[in-house]
Structures are given as structure tokens and as C-alpha cells.
XYZ file of C-alpha atoms in Angstrom:
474
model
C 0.000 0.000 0.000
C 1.315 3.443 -1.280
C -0.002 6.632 0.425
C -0.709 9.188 -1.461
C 1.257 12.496 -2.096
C 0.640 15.282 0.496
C -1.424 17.930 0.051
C -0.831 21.538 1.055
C -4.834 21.895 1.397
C -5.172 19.555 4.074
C -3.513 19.168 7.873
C -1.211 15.887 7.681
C -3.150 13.967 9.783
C -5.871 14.291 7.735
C -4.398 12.723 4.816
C -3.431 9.945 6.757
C -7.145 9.924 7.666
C -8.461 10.443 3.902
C -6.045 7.423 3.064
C -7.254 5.026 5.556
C -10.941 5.484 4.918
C -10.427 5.275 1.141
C -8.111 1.598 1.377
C -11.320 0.646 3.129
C -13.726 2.118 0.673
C -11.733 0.281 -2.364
C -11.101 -3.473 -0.197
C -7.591 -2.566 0.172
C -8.156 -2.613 3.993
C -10.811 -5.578 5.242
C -11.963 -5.763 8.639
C -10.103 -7.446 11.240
C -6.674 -6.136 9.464
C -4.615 -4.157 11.593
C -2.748 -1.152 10.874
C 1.257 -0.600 10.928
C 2.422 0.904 14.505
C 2.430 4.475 15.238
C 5.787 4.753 14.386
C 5.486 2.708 10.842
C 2.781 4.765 9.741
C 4.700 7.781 10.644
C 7.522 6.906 8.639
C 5.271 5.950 5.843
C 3.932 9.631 5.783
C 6.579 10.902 6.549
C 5.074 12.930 9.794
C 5.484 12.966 13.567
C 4.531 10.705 16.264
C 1.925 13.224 17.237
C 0.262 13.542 14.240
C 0.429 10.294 13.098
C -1.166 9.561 16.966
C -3.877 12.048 16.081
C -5.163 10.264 12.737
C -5.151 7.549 14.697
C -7.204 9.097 17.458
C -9.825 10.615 14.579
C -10.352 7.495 13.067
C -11.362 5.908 16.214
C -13.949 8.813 16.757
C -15.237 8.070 13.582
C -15.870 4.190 14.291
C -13.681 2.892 11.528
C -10.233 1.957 14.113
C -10.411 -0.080 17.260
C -7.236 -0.383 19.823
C -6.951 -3.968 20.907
C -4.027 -3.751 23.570
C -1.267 -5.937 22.833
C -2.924 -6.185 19.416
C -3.038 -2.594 17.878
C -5.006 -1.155 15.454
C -7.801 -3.602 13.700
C -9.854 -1.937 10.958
C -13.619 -2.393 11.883
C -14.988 -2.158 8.344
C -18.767 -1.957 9.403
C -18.639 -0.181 12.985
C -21.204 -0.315 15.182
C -23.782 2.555 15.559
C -21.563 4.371 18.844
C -17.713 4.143 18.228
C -16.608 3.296 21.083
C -14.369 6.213 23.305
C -10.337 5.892 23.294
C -9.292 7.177 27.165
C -5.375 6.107 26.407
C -5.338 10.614 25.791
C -3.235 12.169 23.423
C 0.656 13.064 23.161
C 0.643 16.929 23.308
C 2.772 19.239 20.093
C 1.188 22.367 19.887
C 4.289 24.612 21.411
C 6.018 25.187 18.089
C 2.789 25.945 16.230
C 1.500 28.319 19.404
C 5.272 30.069 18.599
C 4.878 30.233 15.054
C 1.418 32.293 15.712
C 2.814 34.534 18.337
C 5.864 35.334 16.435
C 3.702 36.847 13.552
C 1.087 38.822 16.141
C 3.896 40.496 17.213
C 4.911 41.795 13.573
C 3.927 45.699 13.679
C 2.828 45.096 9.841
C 0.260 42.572 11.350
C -3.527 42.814 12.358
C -4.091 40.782 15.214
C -7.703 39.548 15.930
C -7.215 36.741 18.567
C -4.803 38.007 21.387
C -6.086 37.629 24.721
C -4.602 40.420 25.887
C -6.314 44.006 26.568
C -5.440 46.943 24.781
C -4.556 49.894 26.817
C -7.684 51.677 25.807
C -9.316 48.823 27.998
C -6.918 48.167 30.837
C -6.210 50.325 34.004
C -2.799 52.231 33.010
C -4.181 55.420 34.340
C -4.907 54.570 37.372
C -2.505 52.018 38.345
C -0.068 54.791 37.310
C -1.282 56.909 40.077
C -0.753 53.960 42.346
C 2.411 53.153 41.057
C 3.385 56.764 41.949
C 2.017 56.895 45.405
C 3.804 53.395 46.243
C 7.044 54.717 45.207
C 6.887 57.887 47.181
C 5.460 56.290 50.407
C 7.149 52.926 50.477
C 10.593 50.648 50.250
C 8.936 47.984 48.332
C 11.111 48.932 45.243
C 14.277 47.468 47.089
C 12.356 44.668 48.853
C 12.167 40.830 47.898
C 8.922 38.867 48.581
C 9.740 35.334 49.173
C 6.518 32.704 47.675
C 4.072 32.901 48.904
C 3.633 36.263 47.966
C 3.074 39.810 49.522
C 0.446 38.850 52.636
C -1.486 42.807 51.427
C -2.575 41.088 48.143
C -2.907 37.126 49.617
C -5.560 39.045 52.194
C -6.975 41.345 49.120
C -7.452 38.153 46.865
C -8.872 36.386 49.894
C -11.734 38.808 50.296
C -12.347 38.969 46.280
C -12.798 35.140 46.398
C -15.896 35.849 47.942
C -17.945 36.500 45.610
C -16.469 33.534 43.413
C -18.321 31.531 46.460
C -14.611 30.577 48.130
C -14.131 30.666 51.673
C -10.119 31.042 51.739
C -7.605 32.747 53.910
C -4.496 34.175 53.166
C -2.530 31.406 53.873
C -4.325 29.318 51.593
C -3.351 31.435 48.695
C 0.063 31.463 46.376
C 0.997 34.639 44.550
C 2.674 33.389 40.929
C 3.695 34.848 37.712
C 0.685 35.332 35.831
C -1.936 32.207 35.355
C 0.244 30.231 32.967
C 2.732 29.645 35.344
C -0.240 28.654 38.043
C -1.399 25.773 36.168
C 2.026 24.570 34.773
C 2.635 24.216 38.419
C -0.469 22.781 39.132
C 0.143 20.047 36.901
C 3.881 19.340 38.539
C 2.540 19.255 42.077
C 0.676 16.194 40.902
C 3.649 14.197 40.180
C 2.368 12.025 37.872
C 4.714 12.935 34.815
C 2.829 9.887 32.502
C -0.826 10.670 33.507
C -3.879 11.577 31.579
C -4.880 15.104 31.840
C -8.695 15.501 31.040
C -9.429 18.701 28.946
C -12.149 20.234 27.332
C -12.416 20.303 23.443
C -11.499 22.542 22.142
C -9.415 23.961 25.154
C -7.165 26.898 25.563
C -3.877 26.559 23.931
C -1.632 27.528 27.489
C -3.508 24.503 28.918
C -2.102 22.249 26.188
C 1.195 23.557 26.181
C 1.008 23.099 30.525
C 0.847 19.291 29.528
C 3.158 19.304 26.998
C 5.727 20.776 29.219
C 5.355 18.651 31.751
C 5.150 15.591 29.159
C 1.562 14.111 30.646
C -1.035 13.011 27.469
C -4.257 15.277 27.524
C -7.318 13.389 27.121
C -9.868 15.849 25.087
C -13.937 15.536 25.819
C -16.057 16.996 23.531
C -17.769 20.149 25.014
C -21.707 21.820 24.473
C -21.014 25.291 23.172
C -23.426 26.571 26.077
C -22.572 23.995 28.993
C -19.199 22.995 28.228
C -17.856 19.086 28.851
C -19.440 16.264 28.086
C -19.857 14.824 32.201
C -21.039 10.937 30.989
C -17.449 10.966 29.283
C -15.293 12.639 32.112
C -17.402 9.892 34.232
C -16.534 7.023 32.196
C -12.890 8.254 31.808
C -12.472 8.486 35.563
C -13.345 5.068 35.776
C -10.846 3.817 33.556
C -8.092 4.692 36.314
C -4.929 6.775 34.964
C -6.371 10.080 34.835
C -4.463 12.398 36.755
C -6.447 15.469 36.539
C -9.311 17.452 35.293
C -8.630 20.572 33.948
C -11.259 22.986 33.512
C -12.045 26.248 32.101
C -15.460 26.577 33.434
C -15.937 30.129 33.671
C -16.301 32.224 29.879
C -14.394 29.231 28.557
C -11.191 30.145 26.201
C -12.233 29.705 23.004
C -16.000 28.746 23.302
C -17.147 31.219 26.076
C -19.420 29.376 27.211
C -19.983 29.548 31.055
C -20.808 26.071 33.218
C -23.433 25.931 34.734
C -24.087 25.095 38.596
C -25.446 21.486 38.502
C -22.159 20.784 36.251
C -19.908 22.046 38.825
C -20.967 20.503 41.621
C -21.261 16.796 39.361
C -17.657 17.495 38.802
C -16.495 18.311 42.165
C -18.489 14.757 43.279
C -16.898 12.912 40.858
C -13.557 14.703 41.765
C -13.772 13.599 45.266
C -15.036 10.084 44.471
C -12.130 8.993 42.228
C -10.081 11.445 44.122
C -8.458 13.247 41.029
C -8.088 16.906 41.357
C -9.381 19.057 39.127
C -7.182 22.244 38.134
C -9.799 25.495 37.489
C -8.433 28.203 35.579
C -10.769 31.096 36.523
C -8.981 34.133 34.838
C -12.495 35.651 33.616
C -14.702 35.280 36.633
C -14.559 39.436 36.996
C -15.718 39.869 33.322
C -19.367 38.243 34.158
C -21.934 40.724 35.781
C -22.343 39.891 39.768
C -25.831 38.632 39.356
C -25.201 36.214 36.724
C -21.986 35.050 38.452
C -21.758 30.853 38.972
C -20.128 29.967 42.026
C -16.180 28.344 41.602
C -16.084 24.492 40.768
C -13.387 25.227 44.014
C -16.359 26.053 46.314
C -18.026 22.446 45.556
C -14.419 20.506 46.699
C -12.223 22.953 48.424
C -9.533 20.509 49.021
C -9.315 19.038 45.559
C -9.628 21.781 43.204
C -6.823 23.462 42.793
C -7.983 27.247 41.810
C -6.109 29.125 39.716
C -6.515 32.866 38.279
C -4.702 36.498 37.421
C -5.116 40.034 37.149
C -3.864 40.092 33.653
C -6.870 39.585 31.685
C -9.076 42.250 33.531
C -6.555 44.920 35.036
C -2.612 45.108 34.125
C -1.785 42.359 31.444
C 2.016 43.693 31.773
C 2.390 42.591 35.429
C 1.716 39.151 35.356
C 0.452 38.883 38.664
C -1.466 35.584 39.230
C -2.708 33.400 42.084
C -3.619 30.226 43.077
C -5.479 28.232 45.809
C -4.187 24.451 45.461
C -5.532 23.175 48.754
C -3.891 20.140 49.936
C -0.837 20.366 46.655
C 0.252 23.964 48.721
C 3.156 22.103 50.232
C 4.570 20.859 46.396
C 3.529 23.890 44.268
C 5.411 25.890 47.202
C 8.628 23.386 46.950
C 8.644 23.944 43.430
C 8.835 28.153 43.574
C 11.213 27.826 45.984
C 13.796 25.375 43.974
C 13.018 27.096 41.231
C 13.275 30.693 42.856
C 10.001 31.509 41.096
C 9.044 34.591 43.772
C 6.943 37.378 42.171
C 8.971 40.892 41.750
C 7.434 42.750 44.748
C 6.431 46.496 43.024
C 3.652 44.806 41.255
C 2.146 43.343 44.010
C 2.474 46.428 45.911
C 0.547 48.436 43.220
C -2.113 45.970 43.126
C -2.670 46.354 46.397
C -3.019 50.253 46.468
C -5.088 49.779 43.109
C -7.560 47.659 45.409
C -7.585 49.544 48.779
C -8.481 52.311 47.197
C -11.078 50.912 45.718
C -10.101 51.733 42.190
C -11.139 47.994 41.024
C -15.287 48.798 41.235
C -15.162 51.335 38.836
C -12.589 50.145 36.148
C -14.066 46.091 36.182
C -18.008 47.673 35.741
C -16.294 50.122 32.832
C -14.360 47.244 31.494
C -17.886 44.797 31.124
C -19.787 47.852 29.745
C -17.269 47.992 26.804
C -16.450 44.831 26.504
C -20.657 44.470 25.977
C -20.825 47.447 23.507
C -18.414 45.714 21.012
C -19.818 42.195 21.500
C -23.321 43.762 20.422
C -21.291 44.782 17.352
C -19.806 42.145 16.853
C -22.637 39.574 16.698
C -24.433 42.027 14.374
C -21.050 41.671 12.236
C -20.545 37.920 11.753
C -24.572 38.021 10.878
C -24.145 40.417 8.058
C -20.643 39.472 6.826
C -20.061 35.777 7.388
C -21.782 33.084 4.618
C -24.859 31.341 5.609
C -24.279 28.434 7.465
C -21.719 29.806 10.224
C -22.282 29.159 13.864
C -22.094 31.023 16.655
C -22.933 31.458 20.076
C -22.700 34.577 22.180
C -20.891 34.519 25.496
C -22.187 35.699 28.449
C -20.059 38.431 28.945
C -15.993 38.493 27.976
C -14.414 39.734 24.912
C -13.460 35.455 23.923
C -15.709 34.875 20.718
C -15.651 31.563 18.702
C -17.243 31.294 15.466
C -17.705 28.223 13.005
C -17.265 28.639 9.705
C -19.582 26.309 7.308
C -17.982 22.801 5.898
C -17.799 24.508 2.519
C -15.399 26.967 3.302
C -11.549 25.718 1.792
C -9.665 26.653 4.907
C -6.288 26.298 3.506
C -7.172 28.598 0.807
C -9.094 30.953 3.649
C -6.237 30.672 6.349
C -3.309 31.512 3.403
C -5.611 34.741 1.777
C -6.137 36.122 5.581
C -2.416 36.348 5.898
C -2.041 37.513 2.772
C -4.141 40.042 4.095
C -1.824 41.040 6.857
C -4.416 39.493 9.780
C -3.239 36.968 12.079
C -5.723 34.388 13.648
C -5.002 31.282 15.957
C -5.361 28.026 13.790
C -7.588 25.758 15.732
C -5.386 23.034 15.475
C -3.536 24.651 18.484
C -6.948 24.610 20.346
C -8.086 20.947 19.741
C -5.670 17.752 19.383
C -8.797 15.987 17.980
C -9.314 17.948 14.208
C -13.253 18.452 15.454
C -12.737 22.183 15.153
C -10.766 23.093 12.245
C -13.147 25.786 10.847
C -13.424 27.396 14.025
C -12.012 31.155 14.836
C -11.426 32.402 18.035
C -11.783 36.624 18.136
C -10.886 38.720 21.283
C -12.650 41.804 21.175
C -9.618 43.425 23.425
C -9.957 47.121 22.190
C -12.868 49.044 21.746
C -14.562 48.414 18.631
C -12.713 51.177 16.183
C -13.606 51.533 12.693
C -10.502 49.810 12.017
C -11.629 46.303 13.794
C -15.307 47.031 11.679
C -13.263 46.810 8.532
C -11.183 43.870 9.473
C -14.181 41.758 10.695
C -15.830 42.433 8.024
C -13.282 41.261 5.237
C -12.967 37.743 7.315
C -16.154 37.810 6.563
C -15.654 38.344 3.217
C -12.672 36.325 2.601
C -14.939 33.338 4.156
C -17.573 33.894 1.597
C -14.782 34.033 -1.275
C -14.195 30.539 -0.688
C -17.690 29.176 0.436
C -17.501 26.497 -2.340
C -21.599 26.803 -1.964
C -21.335 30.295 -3.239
């Protein structure tokens, strides 16, 4: 059996894909035969482990593969009506391709539409200017260094802001880290359980990913409801398949999807949590950007001790300081080892300023400005993608945040689509480095992080454009 030549339309693994399916369309593959290894058929395509692992992984989705351990692959030429689920999870490679994207958003020549990362027009420079002043007049923090956990001001600040995310926490409970990245890479050390399965939502946020791909752990994705997030019966039926090391969970305005979890979920996860006693790691960085009365109360208040929280000021106040925090319950004593060895403290001005920016009770009044905007341009926006995009793309509006993800019909060519918008001088995140499983190729994550300028109209509005160019149903 030959494989055919590569195409530049189509990811790799999908060829490998296309070629399977068609060996059994023609007889060339019968059931009961069993595929070359892993590594064979990556040879044979001439790809990586990863991807070839990925075709793999898609073919079993699609009820045409079953892994037999000990045995391997066996076609299943007539599969039953439910493919069954693979839990073995997924080897992790999205670093290099998360690189590649960030390299070109940082071209000044470039349009970026997907950075999570507030413009200035939207953050609190003014203000945390004046408290940046009045720290450095009034204070020797400049000179002083803040050993982990952090400064004990913002530990008893964050503390009383956990509140209304339903947490009961004190002070002590509470790490101070460098940004939220670094929390949940952490989080996922303090396990110790460098081979385990990491549950994740699909698709998931690319920092998660590249958390487990650092720390060399498989991610297990679970397909996710664009308005209640992960599939429970699956995360229930993985859990029982021993292995999994941890949940992690975006529950809150989820990065990409925005959707927002709602109770009942939370606290099935948190039983479940407890019951197979598997910690789930929360990354809560947008719990500020949902109005107070339509807040959901932390997947952490359900299972204090096996949740371990994690969240930052950089999405919602300074995105330059990379102040973060966690709450790991019973991993405090690892995470805390780690900093240490690793002489991960947080520089001590920042933390300062935050806690003059909150004392003074500058916070009220720049997080209800902040959701006020942030709801203008989503308005916009959603009247956008309904004028501008071709019939047949999906999308669901979050409840609150400026994370947008919208599906682009089947009959758009993406390769043709993806090459023309940077052509264009836009860069979007390919959602290959938001989902190992291929499910969401035609999906684009936006983040309305500026107000919405003429300028941002214009560029919507020629995605739009470009999408309908190469609608093959138009």
C-alpha cells in the first residue's frame, strides 16, 4: 500500500485519515486487518509521532479503528452505531505551532484579531499609574524581595475577592505566581504524575495544552456543548478507567467557546472529583468579566480541598504585570517546593501596586467600565458575523468576555481561507492549536480586546468576506 502524495490543502493527519478510509472504501483494507504501529505509519507519511497519533485518534472517533491492547489497530470495516471512546489521551505538540502564531502577532505590519490580551484603551494604566506613583513615594517595596508565597497585602486582598467567586479562603491558603500560565504549569507538577492523563475540554485553551506538553503528561480531550461545556457521561466514564491524573477545567467564559458552566455541572464534577479522588485544576482568569448577578459559584467552592484554583489580574486589570494566584488546597506544600527550587518569587512592586489599586477601591469602577465595553463591542460584533459571514456559520454569544468563537460552514476551503487572511496582513489562531482531535478546524477564536474602532469594523468584516470568497456553496 502506497499513500498518497501530500497535500498543502489539508492538515497531515488528515491525509493519513483520507487514506485510511479510502483503502477501506476500495477493499484494500478488510476488517479485522490491523494497521502498521504508530511509528510505521509515521515513517510511511513521513510525519510525527503526534500527528500520526492524532489520525489515529480521529479514526477511532469516527468508528472505523479499534485499539486492541497488545494487538493494535484492527480496521472495523462496518462499525457499530456508537464508536466506542479511546481514554489512552493524546501526546501533546502544539508549542512550536503556538510560537509560530505569536511570532507573527507580534509583527507591527500585522492585524491581530485573537490576542487575549487588553489593549490599553481597555486596561487600568491610568490609574494604576497613580498607584504606582504613590507606592514609590510612600514605600521601600522597590528594594524589597517577597519570598513565595507572595506579599500577605494582596494574599488578604485576593482572599476577600474570592468571595464572591463563592470561596471561603484565607491568606494562607493562597500562592501569589507569575501570571496564570505559570499557576497551572505548576499545578500540573505538584501532581507528580509525569505519565498521567490530563482531562481537557475540546477545544481547550492553547496555554492549557502547552502546561501538559511541558510537563510531558497526554491530555485526554472531551467533547464540550457550546453553552454547557464538557461532556460529564465521558469525564465519568474516563475516571473510571483509572490513569487520569487530573481534570482541567475552564469553566468560567471558557477560552475559546465562552461558554460559562453551569451550577449542577460544577458541583457533578467536584463529586466525581472527590469520588475517584483526582483533582481538578480550574483556571478562573475571567470570573470578573461576568456581571455579579449572573456570576456561577467556583467548581473550588463544591471541593475545596481538591480543586486546585487558579486565576490572574492580567486579563481584567494590568496584562504587563503578570500577577497571578492560586489556591491548590492540599498540593500547597509541592507547588510551594517547586517556587522555591526554582526561585520563582513574584517581583514585589507589582504586588504592591495591586494592592493600592484595590484599597483604594479603584477595582469597582474600572471592572463595571471594562464589562460595559467589553458588551458594547460584543453587540457589534454579533451584528457583524450576521451580516458578513456566509450562511451556514455558527455562533454562540458569550455571556459576557471579549473570547468569541465562530464556526465557519464545511464549505469553506480553509487552507485557501487561512493563506488569503495572511495575505491580508491578519493573524488568527489556527484551531489546530486549540483541539488535538481535528473536530474544530473551521473554528475562529476573536478577542474583542480594544474598543470596537472603525478599524476592527473593517477587518471583521473582510474575514467575513474572505470566508464567503471561498464558500464552495457560493
Amino acid at each position: 500500500m502506497t499513500p498518497q502524495k501530500t497535500s498543502k490543502k489539508k492538515f497531515r493527519w488528515q491525509i493519513l485519515v483520507d487514506w485510511v478510509t479510502k483503502q477501506i472504501d476500495s477493499g484494500g483494507l478488510k476488517n479485522g486487518d490491523i494497521l502498521p504501529s504508530l511509528r510505521k505509519l509515521a515513517e510511511q507519511f513521513d510525519v510525527s509521532l503526534a500527528t500520526a497519533q492524532r489520525a489515529v485518534w480521529q479514526l477511532e472517533q469516527l468508528g472505523v479503528l479499534q485499539t486492541i491492547p497488545r494487538v493494535g489497530s484492527m480496521i472495523v470495516a462496518k462499525p457499530s452505531q456508537e464508536a466506542a471512546f479511546n481514554f489512552s489521551g493524546l501526546d501533546v505538540d502544539v508549542d512550536m505551532d503556538v510560537a509560530a502564531m505569536l511570532a507573527k502577532a507580534s509583527l507591527p505590519s500585522m492585524v491581530t484579531l485573537g490576542s487575549a490580551v487588553l489593549d490599553k484603551s481597555l486596561s487600568a494604566d491610568p490609574v494604576l499609574r497613580r498607584c504606582l506613583t504613590s507606592v514609590a513615594k510612600n514605600s521601600d517595596v522597590i528594594s524589597q524581595f517577597v519570598p513565595p508565597p507572595g506579599d500577605i497585602r494582596l494574599r488578604q486582598v485576593i482572599a476577600g475577592q474570592m468571595v464572591t467567586r463563592g470561596v471561603i479562603c484565607a491568606p494562607d491558603d493562597i500562592i501569589i505566581t507569575a501570571g496564570d500560565t505559570v499557576a497551572l504549569e505548576l499545578s500540573l507538577t505538584a501532581l507528580g504524575k509525569p505519565k498521567g492523563i490530563v482531562i481537557v475540554e475540546d477545544p481547550t485553551y492553547f496555554g492549557i495544552l502547552q502546561a501538559i506538553e511541558h510537563t510531558g503528561m497526554k491530555a485526554l480531550p472531551v467533547k464540550t456543548d457550546p453553552k454547557t461545556g464538557i461532556d460529564t457521561e465521558v469525564v465519568a466514564a474516563a475516571l473510571e478507567q483509572k490513569g487520569v491524573a487530573a481534570i482541567f477545567l475552564n469553566p468560567t467564559l471558557q477560552n475559546p467557546r465562552g461558554f460559562t458552566m453551569p451550577r449542577e455541572k460544577r458541583e457533578f464534577l467536584a463529586e466525581l472529583s472527590q469520588k475517584h479522588d483526582v483533582p481538578i485544576i480550574e483556571d478562573d482568569v475571567f470570573a470578573d468579566l461576568v456581571e455579579r448577578e449572573h456570576r456561577v459559584d467556583a467548581i473550588k467552592s463544591f471541593a475545596a480541598e481538591n480543586v486546585i484554583y487558579c486565576s490572574s489580574f492580567t486579563k481584567t486589570i494590568a496584562p504587563g504585570f503578570r500577577v497571578g494566584w492560586c489556591i491548590p488546597g492540599k498540593y500547597k506544600s509541592s507547588i510551594l517546593a517547586q517556587m522555591f527550587g526554582r526561585n520563582l518569587s513574584v517581583s514585589s512592586l507589582p504586588q504592591a501596586v495591586l494592592v493600592d489599586f484595590f484599597l483604594k477601591g479603584y477595582h469597582k469602577n474600572h471592572l463595571e467600565t471594562l464589562r460595559q465595553n467589553i458588551a458594547t463591542s460584543a453587540n457589534k460584533f454579533a451584528h457583524l458575523v450576521n451580516e458578513a459571514f456566509p450562511k451556514g456559520t455558527v455562533y454562540h454569544p458569550p455571556a459576557g468576555g471579549f473570547v468569541h468563537w465562530v464556526e465557519l460552514p464545511n464549505s469553506i476551503d480553509l487552507a485557501e481561507f487561512h493563506t488569503e487572511i495572511e495575505r491580508s496582513g491578519i493573524v488568527m489562531a489556527p484551531a489546530r492549536i486549540f483541539s488535538l482531535t481535528g473536530q474544530y478546524n473551521s473554528g475562529l477564536r476573536f478577542c474583542l480586546t480594544s474598543k470596537m474602532t472603525p478599524a476592527l469594523v473593517r477587518n471583521i468584516t473582510r474575514l467575513g468576506e474572505l470566508a464567503k470568497k471561498f464558500d464552495r456553496n457560493t
